[in-house]
Amino acid sequence: MISMGETNNQPSQMSSRFVTWLGRLIVRIRPSIEKRPPESAEPGSDPALVDVAVVGAGICGVIFARYATTAGLDTRVVEKQDDVGGLWNRLPAWQDIQNRVEDFAVNGIRLDGVRQPHVQRYVRRWVDRFDLEPYIDLGTEVLSAAWTGDSWHLETSRGALKARHLIAATGVQNDPWVPPVDRIDAEVEEFHSSRLADPEDLAGRIVTVVGGGASSWDLLDLAIEQGASEVHWIHRSLRWFLPTRTRKQEMWPNLRELSLIQSLTGSSSKLSRFLGWLLRQEYETFDLDEIEPDEPFDVRHHMLIPGRFGMTESLGQIERHRGEIRTIEDRRVVLDTGESFETDVVLWGTGFRMDLSYLDLPEYRDIDRLEELFPRLGSLVRSRDYPNLFFVGMTLTDSTSSTPFFAAIESKSIVAHIQGRCVIPRDNVPHQVNHWNLFRLFAGFDDHNYKPPWWRISHFFRAFWYAVRQRKTVRL
C-alpha cells in the first residue's frame, strides 16, 4: 500500500510513453494532418521550397511518396497525365503483369487481378490508403530541372518549384519504340504492343510479330489466341524464358521460391548455374531446342521471364525469320537478309525507351536506354553526376522482380539517406540485382532499415515464411 505522503510515478511515466508513442504513430500514418504540402509557385513568383520533388506518379513515384510523407518530408509529386498510374494508364486492357498477384503487390495493398485495369486501380489504392492526393499535382509537366548549388529548380507547366532533393520516377518504359523502317506505299497496319487496343481484329489475318523479348511473346500468344490465319515471327536474337503449361503468372519458381533459392545459394554464380540447368531441362521437355539462346543464362544479366503457353504449344505453326525489317512496301515486308513475304498486320514487340529530356541536363537528356543510364548510377539509385538526384525503379527492366517490391526497397533507403540516417554510395553496381538480393545490396550501407548483424538471418526466415505462405503479401 502506498501512503498519502508517497508519490507513485509509474502511471504518469506510462501515460507519457503512451502519448509519445501515439504522437509518433499519428505523424507516421497521417503526416498531412500537421502540414499541407506547398503549392507550386505561379509564374513570376518565388518558387515554393520542398524537401523532395518527385517526377512521375506511376507505381514508383507513388510508392516513394508514401515513404517520404510517412517520414515527414515535404513532398511534391508532379505528373503530366491526368491520373496516377504512369504507363499503366496508357496500356491496352489486355496487357498484364509477369508475376502472381501476391508476388506483385506489397504492404497489403489489394490487387484484384493481373491486367491493366487492375494495376491502374492498384496504384490509385496507394494514393487513397496513405492520403497522398494533396501531395500530387496532376496535369503538370516538368519542362526543365537545374541544380542551382543548394537546391533543384524545376520549371513546370503550372509554375516553378524548388526542392532540396529530386526523384526521377518516370520509369524506363515510357516511350514506345519502333525501329526505323522504309515505307513505300505501305498498306500494312502497324501497332506497337502498347497501342493494340482491339486484339480481336487479328482474327483471320496474316500477322507478323517483331521482337525477341516478353512483349513479342505476348503478341504471338494474342495472334494465336485470336485465330490469325498465319503468324510470322521476326527476331534478331533470342532471350531465355521459363516454359510453362499454365498462365505465365503461375510459373515455377515464382518470386517467393526464387527468394528462398537466393537465400540458400548465397551467390549469383550458384543461382545462375541452378537456373541455367533448370531452363535447359525445361527447354528439352517442351522441345524448344530450336529457340534456345546461344549464351548461358546469367541471373546478373538475364531476366527469369515466364514463357507463354500458347506460343510454346504452337511454335511449329509459327514461321520464324532471323533478321530485321528494312522495308514495308505495299503488303510486303522485306528483311535485311533479302527475304520477303506478305502480311496484313505488323505488331511491334520492340519494347520502350526512356525519356529523361525533362531533366534538361547534358549528362541525361539524350539517354534513352538503360545501358546508357546504368553507369551513371551509384547503388542503382543515386546520380554520380549531380548532388541530391535519385532514380527510383529505373533499373528494374532487366531485373527479375516486381515493380512495387523494387520501388519500396529503394524508396526506404533513399528516404533514410535524405534524413541523414545512412549514406548511399556512389559506387556503380556493374550488374543487375534480382529480387531478394536487393536486400543484400542495400543492407550493405543502410544500417537504419537493416540492423546489423541480424538482417541476414531475419531475411532468410522472411524468405522461408513467404515461400511457405504463398498467399501472404510481402511487407516492406
Coordinates of C-alpha atoms in Angstrom, one line a residue:
M1 CA 0.0 0.0 0.0
I2 CA 1.2 3.5 -0.8
S3 CA 0.9 6.1 1.9
M4 CA -0.6 9.6 1.3
G5 CA 2.9 11.0 1.7
E6 CA 4.5 8.9 -1.1
T7 CA 4.4 9.5 -4.8
N8 CA 3.9 6.8 -7.5
N9 CA 5.5 7.9 -10.8
Q10 CA 4.7 4.7 -12.7
P11 CA 1.2 5.7 -14.1
S12 CA 2.4 9.1 -15.2
Q13 CA 5.5 7.6 -16.9
M14 CA 3.3 5.1 -18.7
S15 CA 1.0 7.8 -19.8
S16 CA 3.9 9.9 -21.1
R17 CA 5.2 7.0 -23.0
F18 CA 1.8 6.2 -24.5
V19 CA 1.3 9.8 -25.5
T20 CA 4.7 9.9 -27.1
W21 CA 4.0 6.6 -29.0
L22 CA 0.6 7.8 -30.1
G23 CA 2.0 11.1 -31.4
R24 CA 4.7 9.3 -33.4
L25 CA 2.1 6.9 -34.8
I26 CA -0.1 9.8 -36.0
V27 CA 2.8 11.6 -37.6
R28 CA 3.9 8.4 -39.4
I29 CA 0.4 7.5 -40.6
R30 CA -1.0 10.9 -41.4
P31 CA 1.7 13.5 -41.9
S32 CA -0.8 15.6 -43.8
I33 CA -2.6 16.3 -40.5
E34 CA 0.3 18.5 -39.4
K35 CA 1.1 20.3 -42.7
R36 CA -0.4 20.6 -46.2
P37 CA 2.3 20.5 -48.9
P38 CA 3.0 23.8 -50.5
E39 CA 1.6 24.6 -53.9
S40 CA 3.8 25.2 -57.0
A41 CA 4.5 28.9 -57.5
E42 CA 2.8 30.9 -60.1
P43 CA 5.0 32.2 -62.9
G44 CA 7.0 35.2 -61.8
S45 CA 6.7 34.5 -58.1
D46 CA 9.2 32.9 -55.8
P47 CA 9.1 29.1 -56.1
A48 CA 8.0 27.0 -53.2
L49 CA 10.8 25.0 -51.5
V50 CA 10.1 21.4 -50.6
D51 CA 12.3 18.6 -49.2
V52 CA 11.6 16.3 -52.2
A53 CA 10.2 16.8 -55.7
V54 CA 9.1 13.6 -57.4
V55 CA 8.7 13.5 -61.2
G56 CA 6.1 10.8 -62.1
A57 CA 3.1 9.4 -60.3
G58 CA 3.3 5.9 -61.6
I59 CA 3.9 2.9 -59.3
C60 CA 7.4 4.1 -58.3
G61 CA 6.6 7.7 -57.8
V62 CA 3.5 7.0 -55.7
I63 CA 5.3 4.4 -53.5
F64 CA 8.2 6.8 -53.0
A65 CA 5.7 9.5 -52.0
R66 CA 4.3 7.1 -49.4
Y67 CA 7.6 6.5 -47.7
A68 CA 8.7 10.2 -47.9
T69 CA 5.5 11.6 -46.5
T70 CA 5.3 9.0 -43.8
A71 CA 8.8 10.1 -42.7
G72 CA 7.5 13.7 -42.5
L73 CA 9.3 15.1 -45.6
D74 CA 7.7 18.0 -47.5
T75 CA 6.9 16.2 -50.8
R76 CA 5.6 17.3 -54.1
V77 CA 4.8 14.8 -56.9
V78 CA 4.3 16.2 -60.4
E79 CA 2.7 14.1 -63.1
K80 CA 1.9 15.3 -66.7
Q81 CA -1.0 12.9 -67.1
D82 CA -4.5 13.5 -65.6
D83 CA -4.4 10.5 -63.3
V84 CA -1.9 8.4 -61.4
G85 CA -0.6 5.1 -62.8
G86 CA 2.1 6.1 -65.3
L87 CA 2.5 3.7 -68.2
W88 CA -0.4 1.6 -66.9
N89 CA -2.8 4.4 -67.8
R90 CA -1.9 4.2 -71.4
L91 CA -1.6 0.4 -72.0
P92 CA -4.5 -1.5 -73.5
A93 CA -6.7 -3.6 -71.2
W94 CA -5.2 -7.0 -72.3
Q95 CA -1.7 -6.1 -71.0
D96 CA -0.8 -7.8 -67.8
I97 CA 2.0 -8.3 -65.2
Q98 CA 4.6 -11.1 -65.3
N99 CA 4.0 -12.2 -61.7
R100 CA 1.3 -13.6 -59.5
V101 CA -0.9 -11.0 -57.8
E102 CA 0.6 -12.0 -54.4
D103 CA 4.2 -11.5 -55.7
F104 CA 3.5 -8.2 -57.4
A105 CA 1.6 -6.4 -54.6
V106 CA 3.3 -5.4 -51.4
N107 CA 2.3 -4.0 -48.0
G108 CA -1.2 -5.3 -48.0
I109 CA -2.5 -3.0 -50.8
R110 CA -5.0 -5.1 -52.7
L111 CA -4.5 -6.0 -56.3
D112 CA -7.7 -7.5 -57.9
G113 CA -6.1 -9.1 -60.9
V114 CA -3.2 -9.2 -63.4
R115 CA -4.4 -7.0 -66.2
Q116 CA -4.1 -3.3 -66.9
P117 CA -7.3 -2.0 -65.3
H118 CA -6.4 -3.9 -62.1
V119 CA -2.9 -2.4 -61.9
Q120 CA -4.1 1.1 -62.5
R121 CA -6.6 0.7 -59.7
Y122 CA -3.8 -0.7 -57.5
V123 CA -1.8 2.5 -57.9
R124 CA -4.9 4.5 -57.0
R125 CA -5.3 2.5 -53.8
W126 CA -1.8 3.5 -52.7
V127 CA -2.9 7.1 -53.1
D128 CA -6.1 6.6 -51.2
R129 CA -4.7 4.4 -48.4
F130 CA -1.9 6.8 -47.5
D131 CA -3.8 10.0 -48.3
L132 CA -1.3 11.1 -50.9
E133 CA -3.8 13.2 -53.1
P134 CA -2.8 16.5 -51.5
Y135 CA 0.9 15.9 -52.5
I136 CA 0.3 15.1 -56.2
D137 CA -0.1 17.7 -59.0
L138 CA -1.7 16.0 -61.9
G139 CA -1.7 17.6 -65.4
T140 CA 1.7 19.1 -64.6
E141 CA 4.6 18.6 -67.0
V142 CA 8.2 19.2 -66.0
L143 CA 9.8 21.4 -68.6
S144 CA 13.3 21.5 -67.1
A145 CA 15.3 20.8 -64.0
A146 CA 18.5 22.5 -62.9
W147 CA 20.8 22.2 -59.9
T148 CA 21.4 25.8 -58.5
G149 CA 24.1 24.9 -56.0
D150 CA 21.9 24.3 -53.0
S151 CA 18.6 23.1 -54.5
W152 CA 16.9 21.8 -57.6
H153 CA 14.9 24.4 -59.6
L154 CA 12.0 22.9 -61.7
E155 CA 10.1 24.7 -64.3
T156 CA 6.7 23.1 -64.8
S157 CA 3.6 23.8 -67.0
R158 CA 2.0 25.2 -63.8
G159 CA 4.8 27.2 -62.4
A160 CA 8.2 26.8 -60.7
L161 CA 9.2 24.5 -57.9
K162 CA 12.3 24.3 -55.7
A163 CA 13.4 21.1 -54.0
R164 CA 16.3 20.1 -51.9
H165 CA 16.2 16.6 -53.5
L166 CA 14.9 15.5 -56.9
I167 CA 13.5 12.0 -57.5
A168 CA 13.2 10.8 -61.1
A169 CA 10.4 8.2 -61.1
T170 CA 9.3 8.2 -64.7
G171 CA 10.5 4.7 -65.4
V172 CA 12.4 3.0 -68.1
Q173 CA 9.4 2.1 -70.2
N174 CA 7.7 5.4 -71.0
D175 CA 8.4 5.9 -74.8
P176 CA 7.2 3.2 -77.2
W177 CA 10.0 2.4 -79.6
V178 CA 9.8 1.2 -83.2
P179 CA 13.0 0.8 -85.2
P180 CA 13.4 3.0 -88.4
V181 CA 11.9 1.3 -91.4
D182 CA 11.5 2.5 -95.0
R183 CA 7.8 2.5 -96.0
I184 CA 6.9 2.6 -99.7
D185 CA 3.2 2.8 -100.4
A186 CA 2.7 0.7 -97.3
E187 CA -0.8 -0.9 -97.0
V188 CA 0.1 -2.9 -93.8
E189 CA -1.5 -2.0 -90.5
E190 CA 1.1 -1.4 -87.8
F191 CA 0.7 -1.5 -84.0
H192 CA 3.1 -1.2 -81.1
S193 CA 2.3 -3.6 -78.3
S194 CA 1.2 -0.6 -76.2
R195 CA -1.2 0.6 -78.9
L196 CA -3.1 -2.6 -79.9
A197 CA -6.5 -1.8 -78.4
D198 CA -8.6 -4.5 -80.2
P199 CA -6.7 -7.8 -80.5
E200 CA -9.9 -9.5 -81.9
D201 CA -9.2 -7.6 -85.1
L202 CA -6.3 -10.1 -85.7
A203 CA -8.7 -12.9 -86.5
G204 CA -8.3 -14.4 -89.9
R205 CA -5.4 -12.1 -90.9
I206 CA -1.7 -12.7 -91.6
V207 CA 0.1 -11.3 -88.6
T208 CA 3.8 -10.5 -88.3
V209 CA 5.3 -10.1 -84.8
V210 CA 8.7 -8.3 -84.4
G211 CA 10.9 -8.7 -81.4
G212 CA 12.7 -11.3 -79.3
G213 CA 11.5 -10.5 -75.8
A214 CA 8.5 -10.6 -73.5
S215 CA 6.4 -8.1 -75.5
S216 CA 6.7 -10.2 -78.7
W217 CA 5.8 -13.4 -76.8
D218 CA 2.6 -11.7 -75.6
L219 CA 1.8 -10.6 -79.1
L220 CA 2.4 -14.1 -80.5
D221 CA 0.1 -15.5 -77.9
L222 CA -2.6 -13.0 -78.8
A223 CA -2.3 -13.7 -82.5
I224 CA -2.7 -17.4 -81.9
E225 CA -5.5 -17.0 -79.4
Q226 CA -7.4 -14.6 -81.7
G227 CA -7.2 -17.0 -84.7
A228 CA -4.8 -15.3 -87.1
S229 CA -4.6 -17.2 -90.4
E230 CA -0.7 -17.0 -90.4
V231 CA 1.8 -15.9 -87.8
H232 CA 5.3 -14.8 -88.7
W233 CA 7.9 -14.0 -86.0
I234 CA 10.9 -11.8 -86.9
H235 CA 13.7 -11.5 -84.3
R236 CA 17.4 -10.7 -84.2
S237 CA 18.3 -12.7 -81.1
L238 CA 16.5 -14.8 -78.5
R239 CA 16.1 -14.5 -74.8
W240 CA 15.7 -17.1 -72.2
F241 CA 12.3 -17.8 -70.8
L242 CA 10.9 -20.4 -68.4
P243 CA 8.3 -22.6 -70.3
T244 CA 5.0 -23.2 -68.5
R245 CA 1.9 -25.2 -69.2
T246 CA -0.3 -22.7 -67.3
R247 CA -0.7 -19.0 -67.2
K248 CA 2.6 -17.1 -67.2
Q249 CA 1.9 -15.8 -63.7
E250 CA 1.9 -19.4 -62.4
M251 CA 5.5 -20.3 -63.4
W252 CA 7.8 -22.2 -61.2
P253 CA 9.9 -21.0 -59.5
N254 CA 7.8 -17.9 -58.7
L255 CA 9.3 -14.9 -56.9
R256 CA 8.6 -16.5 -53.5
E257 CA 10.6 -19.6 -54.4
L258 CA 13.3 -17.6 -56.1
S259 CA 13.7 -15.6 -52.9
L260 CA 14.3 -18.8 -50.9
I261 CA 16.7 -20.2 -53.5
Q262 CA 18.6 -16.9 -53.4
S263 CA 18.9 -17.1 -49.6
L264 CA 20.1 -20.7 -49.8
T265 CA 22.6 -20.4 -52.6
G266 CA 24.1 -17.1 -51.4
S267 CA 25.9 -16.2 -54.6
S268 CA 24.8 -15.1 -58.1
S269 CA 27.0 -17.7 -59.8
K270 CA 25.5 -20.6 -57.9
L271 CA 22.0 -19.3 -58.6
S272 CA 22.8 -18.9 -62.3
R273 CA 24.1 -22.5 -62.5
F274 CA 20.9 -23.8 -60.9
L275 CA 18.6 -21.7 -63.1
G276 CA 20.6 -22.5 -66.2
W277 CA 20.3 -26.2 -65.5
L278 CA 16.6 -25.8 -64.9
L279 CA 16.0 -23.8 -68.1
R280 CA 17.8 -26.4 -70.2
Q281 CA 15.8 -29.2 -68.7
E282 CA 12.5 -27.3 -69.4
Y283 CA 13.5 -26.4 -73.0
E284 CA 14.2 -30.1 -73.6
T285 CA 10.9 -31.2 -72.0
F286 CA 9.0 -28.7 -74.2
D287 CA 11.0 -29.5 -77.3
L288 CA 12.2 -25.9 -77.6
D289 CA 15.8 -26.6 -78.6
E290 CA 15.5 -24.5 -81.8
I291 CA 14.9 -21.3 -79.9
E292 CA 17.4 -21.9 -77.1
P293 CA 19.6 -18.8 -76.7
D294 CA 23.3 -19.2 -77.6
E295 CA 24.8 -17.7 -74.4
P296 CA 24.4 -19.3 -70.9
F297 CA 21.9 -18.0 -68.5
D298 CA 23.3 -15.5 -66.0
V299 CA 21.0 -14.0 -63.4
R300 CA 23.1 -10.9 -63.3
H301 CA 22.4 -10.1 -66.9
H302 CA 19.2 -12.0 -67.9
M303 CA 15.7 -12.0 -66.5
L304 CA 13.9 -15.1 -65.4
I305 CA 10.9 -14.4 -67.6
P306 CA 7.8 -16.8 -67.8
G307 CA 7.0 -18.3 -71.1
R308 CA 3.7 -18.1 -72.9
F309 CA 1.8 -21.3 -73.2
G310 CA 0.1 -20.6 -76.5
M311 CA 3.4 -19.6 -78.1
T312 CA 5.3 -22.7 -77.0
E313 CA 2.4 -25.1 -77.8
S314 CA 2.0 -23.6 -81.3
L315 CA 5.7 -23.0 -82.1
G316 CA 5.5 -25.4 -85.1
Q317 CA 2.8 -23.2 -86.7
I318 CA 4.8 -20.0 -86.4
E319 CA 7.1 -19.1 -89.3
R320 CA 10.3 -17.7 -87.8
H321 CA 12.7 -15.3 -89.5
R322 CA 16.1 -14.3 -88.2
G323 CA 16.7 -10.7 -89.1
E324 CA 15.2 -7.2 -89.2
I325 CA 12.6 -5.4 -91.3
R326 CA 14.2 -3.0 -93.7
T327 CA 11.2 -2.0 -95.9
I328 CA 7.5 -2.3 -95.9
E329 CA 6.2 -2.0 -99.4
D330 CA 2.5 -2.4 -100.3
R331 CA 1.6 -5.5 -98.3
R332 CA 5.1 -7.0 -98.2
V333 CA 7.8 -6.8 -95.6
V334 CA 11.4 -7.1 -96.7
L335 CA 14.1 -8.2 -94.3
D336 CA 17.8 -7.2 -94.2
T337 CA 18.5 -10.8 -95.3
G338 CA 16.6 -10.2 -98.6
E339 CA 13.7 -12.4 -97.6
S340 CA 10.2 -11.0 -98.1
F341 CA 6.6 -12.1 -97.6
E342 CA 3.1 -10.7 -97.5
T343 CA 1.4 -9.7 -94.3
D344 CA -1.7 -7.8 -93.2
V345 CA -0.6 -6.6 -89.8
V346 CA 2.8 -5.9 -88.2
L347 CA 2.9 -5.9 -84.4
W348 CA 5.9 -4.3 -82.9
G349 CA 7.0 -6.1 -79.7
T350 CA 10.2 -4.0 -79.7
G351 CA 9.8 -2.5 -76.2
F352 CA 10.3 1.0 -74.9
R353 CA 12.9 3.7 -74.5
M354 CA 13.2 6.0 -71.6
D355 CA 12.7 9.8 -71.8
L356 CA 14.8 11.9 -69.5
S357 CA 14.8 15.0 -71.6
Y358 CA 12.7 16.8 -69.0
L359 CA 15.8 17.0 -66.8
D360 CA 17.5 19.2 -69.4
L361 CA 20.8 18.1 -68.0
P362 CA 23.6 17.4 -70.5
E363 CA 24.5 14.1 -69.0
Y364 CA 21.0 12.7 -69.0
R365 CA 18.7 14.5 -71.6
D366 CA 19.9 12.3 -74.5
I367 CA 19.8 9.0 -72.6
D368 CA 17.1 6.6 -73.8
R369 CA 18.3 3.2 -72.9
L370 CA 19.1 1.5 -69.6
E371 CA 22.7 0.6 -70.6
E372 CA 23.4 4.3 -71.0
L373 CA 21.9 5.3 -67.7
F374 CA 23.3 2.4 -65.7
P375 CA 27.0 3.6 -65.5
R376 CA 25.8 7.0 -64.2
L377 CA 24.1 5.5 -61.1
G378 CA 25.6 4.7 -57.8
S379 CA 24.0 1.8 -55.9
L380 CA 21.3 1.6 -58.6
V381 CA 19.6 4.8 -57.4
R382 CA 22.0 7.7 -56.8
S383 CA 23.2 10.1 -59.5
R384 CA 27.0 10.1 -59.8
D385 CA 26.9 13.4 -61.7
Y386 CA 24.7 15.7 -59.5
P387 CA 24.0 16.0 -55.8
N388 CA 20.6 15.1 -54.3
L389 CA 19.4 13.5 -57.5
F390 CA 17.9 9.9 -57.3
F391 CA 16.3 7.5 -59.7
V392 CA 13.6 5.0 -58.4
G393 CA 12.8 1.8 -60.3
M394 CA 14.9 2.8 -63.3
T395 CA 17.0 -0.4 -63.4
L396 CA 14.1 -2.8 -62.9
T397 CA 13.5 -3.6 -66.6
D398 CA 16.4 -6.2 -66.9
S399 CA 15.9 -7.5 -63.4
T400 CA 13.7 -10.3 -62.1
S401 CA 11.4 -8.8 -59.5
S402 CA 8.2 -6.8 -59.3
T403 CA 7.9 -3.1 -59.6
P404 CA 6.3 -2.4 -56.2
F405 CA 8.9 -4.6 -54.4
F406 CA 11.8 -2.8 -56.2
A407 CA 10.3 0.7 -55.6
A408 CA 9.6 0.1 -51.9
I409 CA 13.1 -1.2 -51.0
E410 CA 14.8 1.6 -53.0
S411 CA 12.5 4.3 -51.5
K412 CA 13.1 3.3 -47.9
S413 CA 16.9 3.7 -48.3
I414 CA 16.6 6.9 -50.3
V415 CA 14.4 8.4 -47.6
A416 CA 16.9 7.2 -44.9
H417 CA 19.7 8.9 -46.9
I418 CA 17.8 12.2 -47.1
Q419 CA 17.2 12.1 -43.4
G420 CA 20.9 11.5 -42.7
R421 CA 20.4 8.0 -41.4
C422 CA 22.6 6.3 -44.0
V423 CA 24.7 7.2 -47.0
I424 CA 24.0 5.7 -50.3
P425 CA 27.4 5.1 -52.0
R426 CA 28.1 6.5 -55.5
D427 CA 29.9 3.3 -56.5
N428 CA 28.5 1.8 -59.6
V429 CA 26.9 -1.7 -59.4
P430 CA 28.3 -3.5 -62.6
H431 CA 25.3 -5.9 -63.0
Q432 CA 21.6 -6.3 -62.4
V433 CA 20.3 -7.1 -58.9
N434 CA 17.4 -9.5 -58.7
H435 CA 14.6 -9.5 -56.2
W436 CA 15.7 -10.8 -52.7
N437 CA 19.3 -9.9 -53.4
L438 CA 18.2 -6.2 -53.4
F439 CA 18.1 -6.6 -49.6
R440 CA 21.8 -7.6 -49.6
L441 CA 22.8 -4.6 -51.7
F442 CA 21.0 -2.0 -49.6
A443 CA 21.8 -3.7 -46.2
G444 CA 25.5 -3.1 -47.1
F445 CA 25.1 0.6 -46.3
D446 CA 21.7 1.2 -44.7
D447 CA 22.0 0.3 -41.1
H448 CA 18.8 2.2 -40.3
N449 CA 16.5 -0.2 -42.2
Y450 CA 18.7 -3.3 -41.9
K451 CA 20.0 -3.7 -38.4
P452 CA 23.4 -5.5 -38.3
P453 CA 24.3 -8.3 -37.7
W454 CA 20.9 -9.9 -37.7
W455 CA 19.4 -8.8 -41.0
R456 CA 20.8 -11.8 -42.9
I457 CA 19.1 -14.3 -40.5
S458 CA 15.9 -12.4 -40.4
H459 CA 15.7 -12.1 -44.2
F460 CA 16.3 -15.7 -44.6
F461 CA 13.4 -16.6 -42.3
R462 CA 11.3 -14.0 -44.1
A463 CA 12.1 -15.6 -47.4
F464 CA 11.2 -19.0 -45.9
W465 CA 8.0 -17.7 -44.4
Y466 CA 6.8 -16.1 -47.7
A467 CA 7.7 -19.2 -49.7
V468 CA 5.5 -21.3 -47.3
R469 CA 2.7 -18.8 -47.1
Q470 CA 2.3 -18.3 -50.8
R471 CA -0.8 -16.1 -50.4
K472 CA 0.5 -13.6 -47.9
T473 CA 1.5 -10.2 -49.2
V474 CA 5.1 -9.2 -48.6
R475 CA 5.5 -6.4 -46.1
L476 CA 8.3 -3.9 -46.6

